[in-house]
mmCIF file of C-alpha atoms in Angstrom:
data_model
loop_
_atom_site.group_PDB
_atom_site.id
_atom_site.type_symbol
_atom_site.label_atom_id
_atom_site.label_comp_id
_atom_site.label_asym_id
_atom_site.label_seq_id
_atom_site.Cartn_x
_atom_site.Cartn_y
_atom_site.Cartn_z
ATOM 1 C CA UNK A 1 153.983 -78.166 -44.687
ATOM 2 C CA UNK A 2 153.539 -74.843 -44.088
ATOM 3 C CA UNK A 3 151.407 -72.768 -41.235
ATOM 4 C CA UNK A 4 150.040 -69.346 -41.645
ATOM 5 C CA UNK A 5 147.643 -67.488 -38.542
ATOM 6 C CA UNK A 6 144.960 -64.962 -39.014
ATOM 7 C CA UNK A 7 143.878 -62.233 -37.008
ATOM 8 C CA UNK A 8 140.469 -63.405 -35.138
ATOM 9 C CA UNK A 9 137.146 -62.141 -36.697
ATOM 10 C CA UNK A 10 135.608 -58.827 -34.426
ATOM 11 C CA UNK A 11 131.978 -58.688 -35.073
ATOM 12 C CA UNK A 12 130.687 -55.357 -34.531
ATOM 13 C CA UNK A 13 129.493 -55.584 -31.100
ATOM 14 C CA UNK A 14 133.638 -56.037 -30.183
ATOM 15 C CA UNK A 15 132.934 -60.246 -30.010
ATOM 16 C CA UNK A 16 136.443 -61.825 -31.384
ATOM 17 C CA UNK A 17 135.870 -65.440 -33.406
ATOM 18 C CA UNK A 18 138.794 -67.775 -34.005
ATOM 19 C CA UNK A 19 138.320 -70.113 -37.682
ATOM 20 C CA UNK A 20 136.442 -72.746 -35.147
ATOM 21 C CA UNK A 21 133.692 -70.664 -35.217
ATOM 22 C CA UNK A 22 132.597 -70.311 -39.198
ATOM 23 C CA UNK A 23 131.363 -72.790 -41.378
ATOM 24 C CA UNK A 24 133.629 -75.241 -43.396
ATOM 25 C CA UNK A 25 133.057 -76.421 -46.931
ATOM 26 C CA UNK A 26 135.024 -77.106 -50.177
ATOM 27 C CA UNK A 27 135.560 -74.614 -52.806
ATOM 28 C CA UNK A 28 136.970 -73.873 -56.494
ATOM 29 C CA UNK A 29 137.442 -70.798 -58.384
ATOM 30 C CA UNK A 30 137.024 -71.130 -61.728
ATOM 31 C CA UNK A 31 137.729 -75.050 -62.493
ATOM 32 C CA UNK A 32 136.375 -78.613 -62.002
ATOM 33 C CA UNK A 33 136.980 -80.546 -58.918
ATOM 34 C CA UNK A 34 136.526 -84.252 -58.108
ATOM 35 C CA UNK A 35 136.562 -84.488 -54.249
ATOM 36 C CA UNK A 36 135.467 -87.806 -52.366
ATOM 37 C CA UNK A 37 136.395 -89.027 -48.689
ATOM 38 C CA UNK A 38 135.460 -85.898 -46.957
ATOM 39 C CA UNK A 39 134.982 -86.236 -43.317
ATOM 40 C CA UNK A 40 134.964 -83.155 -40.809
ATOM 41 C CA UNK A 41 135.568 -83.907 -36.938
ATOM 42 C CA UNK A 42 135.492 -82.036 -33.990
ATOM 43 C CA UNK A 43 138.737 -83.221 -31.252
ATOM 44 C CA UNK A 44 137.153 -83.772 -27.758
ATOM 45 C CA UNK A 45 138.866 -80.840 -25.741
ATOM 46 C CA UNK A 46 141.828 -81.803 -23.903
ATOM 47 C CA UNK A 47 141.797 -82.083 -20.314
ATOM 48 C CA UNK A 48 143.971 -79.386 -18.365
ATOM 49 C CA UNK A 49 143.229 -79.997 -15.026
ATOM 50 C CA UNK A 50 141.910 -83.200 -12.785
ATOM 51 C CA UNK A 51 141.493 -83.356 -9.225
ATOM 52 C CA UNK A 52 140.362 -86.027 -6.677
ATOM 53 C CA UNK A 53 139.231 -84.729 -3.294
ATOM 54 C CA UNK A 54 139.148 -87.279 -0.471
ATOM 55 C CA UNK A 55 138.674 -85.066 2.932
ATOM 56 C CA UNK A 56 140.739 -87.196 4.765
ATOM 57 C CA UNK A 57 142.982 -84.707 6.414
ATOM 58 C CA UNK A 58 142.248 -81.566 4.898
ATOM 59 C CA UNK A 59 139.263 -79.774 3.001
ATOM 60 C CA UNK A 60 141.814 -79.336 0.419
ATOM 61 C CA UNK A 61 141.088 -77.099 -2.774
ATOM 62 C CA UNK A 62 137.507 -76.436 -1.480
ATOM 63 C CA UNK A 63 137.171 -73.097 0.485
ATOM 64 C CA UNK A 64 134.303 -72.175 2.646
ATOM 65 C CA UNK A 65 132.316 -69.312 0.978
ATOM 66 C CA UNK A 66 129.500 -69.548 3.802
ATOM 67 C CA UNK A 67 128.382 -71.879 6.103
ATOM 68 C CA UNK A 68 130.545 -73.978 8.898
ATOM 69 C CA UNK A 69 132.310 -76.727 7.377
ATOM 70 C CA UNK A 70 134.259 -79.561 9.204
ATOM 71 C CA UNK A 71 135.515 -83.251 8.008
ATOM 72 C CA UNK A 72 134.055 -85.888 9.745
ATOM 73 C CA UNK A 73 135.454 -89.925 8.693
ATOM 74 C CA UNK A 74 136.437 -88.793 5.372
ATOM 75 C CA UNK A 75 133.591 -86.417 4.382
ATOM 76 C CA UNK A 76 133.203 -82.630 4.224
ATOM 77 C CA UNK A 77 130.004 -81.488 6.428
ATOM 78 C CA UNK A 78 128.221 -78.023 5.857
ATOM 79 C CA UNK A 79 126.020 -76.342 8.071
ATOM 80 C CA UNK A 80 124.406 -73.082 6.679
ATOM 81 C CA UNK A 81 124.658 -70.031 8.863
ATOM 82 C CA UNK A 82 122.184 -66.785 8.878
ATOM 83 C CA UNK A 83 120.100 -68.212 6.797
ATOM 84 C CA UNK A 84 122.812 -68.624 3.779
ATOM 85 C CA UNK A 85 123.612 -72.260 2.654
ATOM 86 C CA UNK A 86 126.156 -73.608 3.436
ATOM 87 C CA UNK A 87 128.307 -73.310 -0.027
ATOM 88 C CA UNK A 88 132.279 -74.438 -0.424
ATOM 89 C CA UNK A 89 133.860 -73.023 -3.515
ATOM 90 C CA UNK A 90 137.215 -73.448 -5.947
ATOM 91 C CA UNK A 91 137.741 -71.036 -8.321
ATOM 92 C CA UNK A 92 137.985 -72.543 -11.764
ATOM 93 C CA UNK A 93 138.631 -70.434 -14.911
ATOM 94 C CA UNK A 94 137.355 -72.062 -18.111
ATOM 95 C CA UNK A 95 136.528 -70.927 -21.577
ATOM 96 C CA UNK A 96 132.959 -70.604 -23.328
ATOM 97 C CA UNK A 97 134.363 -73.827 -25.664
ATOM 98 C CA UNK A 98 135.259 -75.463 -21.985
ATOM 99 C CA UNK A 99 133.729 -78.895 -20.458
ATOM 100 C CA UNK A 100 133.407 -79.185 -16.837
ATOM 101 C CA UNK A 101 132.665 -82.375 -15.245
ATOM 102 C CA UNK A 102 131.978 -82.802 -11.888
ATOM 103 C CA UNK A 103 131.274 -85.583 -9.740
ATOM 104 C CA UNK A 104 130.810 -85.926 -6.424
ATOM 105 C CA UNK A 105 129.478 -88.784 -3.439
ATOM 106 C CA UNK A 106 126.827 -87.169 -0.802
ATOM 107 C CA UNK A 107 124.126 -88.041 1.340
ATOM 108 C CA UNK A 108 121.592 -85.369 2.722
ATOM 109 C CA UNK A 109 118.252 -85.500 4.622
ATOM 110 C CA UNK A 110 117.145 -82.285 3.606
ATOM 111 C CA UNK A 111 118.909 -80.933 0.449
ATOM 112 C CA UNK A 112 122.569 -81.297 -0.917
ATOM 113 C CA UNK A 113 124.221 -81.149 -4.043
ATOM 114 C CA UNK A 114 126.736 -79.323 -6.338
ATOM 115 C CA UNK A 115 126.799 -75.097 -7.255
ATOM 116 C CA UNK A 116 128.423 -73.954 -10.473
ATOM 117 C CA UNK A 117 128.422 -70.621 -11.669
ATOM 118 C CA UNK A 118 128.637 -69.107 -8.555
ATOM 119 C CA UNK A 119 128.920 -65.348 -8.040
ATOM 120 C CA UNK A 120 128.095 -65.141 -4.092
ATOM 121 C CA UNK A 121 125.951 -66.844 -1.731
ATOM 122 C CA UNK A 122 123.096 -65.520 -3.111
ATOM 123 C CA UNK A 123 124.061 -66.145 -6.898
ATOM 124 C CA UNK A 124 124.463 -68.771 -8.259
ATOM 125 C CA UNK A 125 123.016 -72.669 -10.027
ATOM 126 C CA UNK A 126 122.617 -76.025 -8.252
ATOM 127 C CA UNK A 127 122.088 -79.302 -9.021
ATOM 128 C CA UNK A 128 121.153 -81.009 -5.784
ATOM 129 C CA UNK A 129 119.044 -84.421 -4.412
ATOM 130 C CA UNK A 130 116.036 -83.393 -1.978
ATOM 131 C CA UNK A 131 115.357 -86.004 0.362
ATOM 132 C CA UNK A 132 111.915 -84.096 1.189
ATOM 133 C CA UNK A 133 110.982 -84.573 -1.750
ATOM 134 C CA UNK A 134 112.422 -87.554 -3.559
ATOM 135 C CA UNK A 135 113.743 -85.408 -6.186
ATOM 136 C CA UNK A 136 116.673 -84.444 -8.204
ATOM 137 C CA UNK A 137 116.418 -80.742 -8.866
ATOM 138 C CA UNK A 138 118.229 -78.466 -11.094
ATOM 139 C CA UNK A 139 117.882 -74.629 -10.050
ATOM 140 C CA UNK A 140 119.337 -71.352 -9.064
ATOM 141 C CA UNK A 141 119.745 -68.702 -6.488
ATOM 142 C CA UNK A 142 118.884 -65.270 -7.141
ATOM 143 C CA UNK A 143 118.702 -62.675 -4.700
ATOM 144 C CA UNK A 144 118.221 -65.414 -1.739
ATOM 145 C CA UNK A 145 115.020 -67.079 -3.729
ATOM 146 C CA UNK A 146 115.576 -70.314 -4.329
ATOM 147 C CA UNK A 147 113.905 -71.760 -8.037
ATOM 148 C CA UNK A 148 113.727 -75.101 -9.520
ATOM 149 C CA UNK A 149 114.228 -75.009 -13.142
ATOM 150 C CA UNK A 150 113.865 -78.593 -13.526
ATOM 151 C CA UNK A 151 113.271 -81.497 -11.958
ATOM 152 C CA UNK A 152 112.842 -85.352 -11.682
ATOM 153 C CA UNK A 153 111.708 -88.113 -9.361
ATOM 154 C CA UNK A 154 113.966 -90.393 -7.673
ATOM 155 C CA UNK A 155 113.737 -91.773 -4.329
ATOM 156 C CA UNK A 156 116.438 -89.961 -2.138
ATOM 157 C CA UNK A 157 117.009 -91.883 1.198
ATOM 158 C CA UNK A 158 118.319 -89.740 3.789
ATOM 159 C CA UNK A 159 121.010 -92.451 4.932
ATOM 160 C CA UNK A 160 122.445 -93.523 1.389
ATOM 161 C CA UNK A 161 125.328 -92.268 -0.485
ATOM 162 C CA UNK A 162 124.539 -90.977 -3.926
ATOM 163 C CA UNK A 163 127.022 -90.222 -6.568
ATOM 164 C CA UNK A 164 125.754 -87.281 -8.077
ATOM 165 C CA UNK A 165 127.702 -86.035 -11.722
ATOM 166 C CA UNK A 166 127.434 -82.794 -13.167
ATOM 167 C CA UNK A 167 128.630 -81.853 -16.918
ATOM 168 C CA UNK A 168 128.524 -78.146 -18.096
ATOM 169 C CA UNK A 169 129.441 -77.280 -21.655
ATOM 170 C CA UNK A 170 128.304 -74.176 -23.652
ATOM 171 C CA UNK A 171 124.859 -73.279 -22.084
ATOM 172 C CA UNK A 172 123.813 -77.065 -21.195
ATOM 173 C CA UNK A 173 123.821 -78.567 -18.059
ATOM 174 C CA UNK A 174 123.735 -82.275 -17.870
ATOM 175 C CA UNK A 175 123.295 -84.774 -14.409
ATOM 176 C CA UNK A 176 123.354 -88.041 -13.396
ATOM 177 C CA UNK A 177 122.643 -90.167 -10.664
#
């Protein structure tokens, strides 16, 4: 068994590729070959970091970006202040070949959900339940407007818990309720 490592691909934009990133096939230079039993698989990435957050003493790795927070019987309450929402953060550094799962339990009247992607309080993507409207909405923030980039109908009842799940990998954003 032997290993060797190349030097990563540089398009010519300055973009580096690692051997994940070609195509794979079977080859022969100049002579026959019989090859059967061929299967090509892609490992699920490994997990590198897990955390529970239960608010019951502490807000723990969740840091108030805007917005008054304060835990009240085990759960994490946001106001929003000056007109910003209220929005708790934790920095997480992941790769473009990264999965991020989410999940969290809430219960709104008005709107409430999850932010990824978040660059301020006026940047950044959301999926969230709207009790107004009895929808689950996927959306960003831009410059304080608010936009719905897709939605679906479910009856949100202001005094229920929801578990709402969020999955990010690549460019695809994935939710469940």
């Amino acid at each position: 068994v032997f290993t060797h490592v190349y030097a990563p691909r540089v398009d010519p934009d300055g973009f580096t590729y690692g051997l994940n990133a070609g195509l794979v096939g079977l080859g022969a230079d100049n002579a026959i070959a019989r090859i059967d039993n061929v299967a090509v698989q892609v490992l699920p990435p490994d997990w590198t970091y897990e955390d529970t957050e239960d608010f019951d003493s502490t807000a723990g790795i969740l840091a108030p970006l805007t917005g008054a927070w304060a835990l009240d019987g085990g759960r994490y309450a946001g106001t929003p202040t000056d007109g910003d929402p209220a929005l708790a953060t934790y920095e997480l550094s992941s790769g473009a070949d990264s999965m991020v799962a989410l999940e969290a339990k809430l219960r709104t009247a008005a709107v409430g959900g999850l932010v990824f992607d978040v660059y301020g309080p006026e940047d950044f993507k959301f999926v969230a339940l709207s009790a107004a409207t009895d929808q689950v909405l996927i959306g960003h923030v831009k410059g304080g407007g608010w936009n719905v980039d897709a939605s679906v109908a479910r009856t949100i009842y202001d005094d229920a818990d929801y578990t709402l799940g969020l999955q990010l990998r690549g460019t695809t954003v994935s939710v469940t309720l």
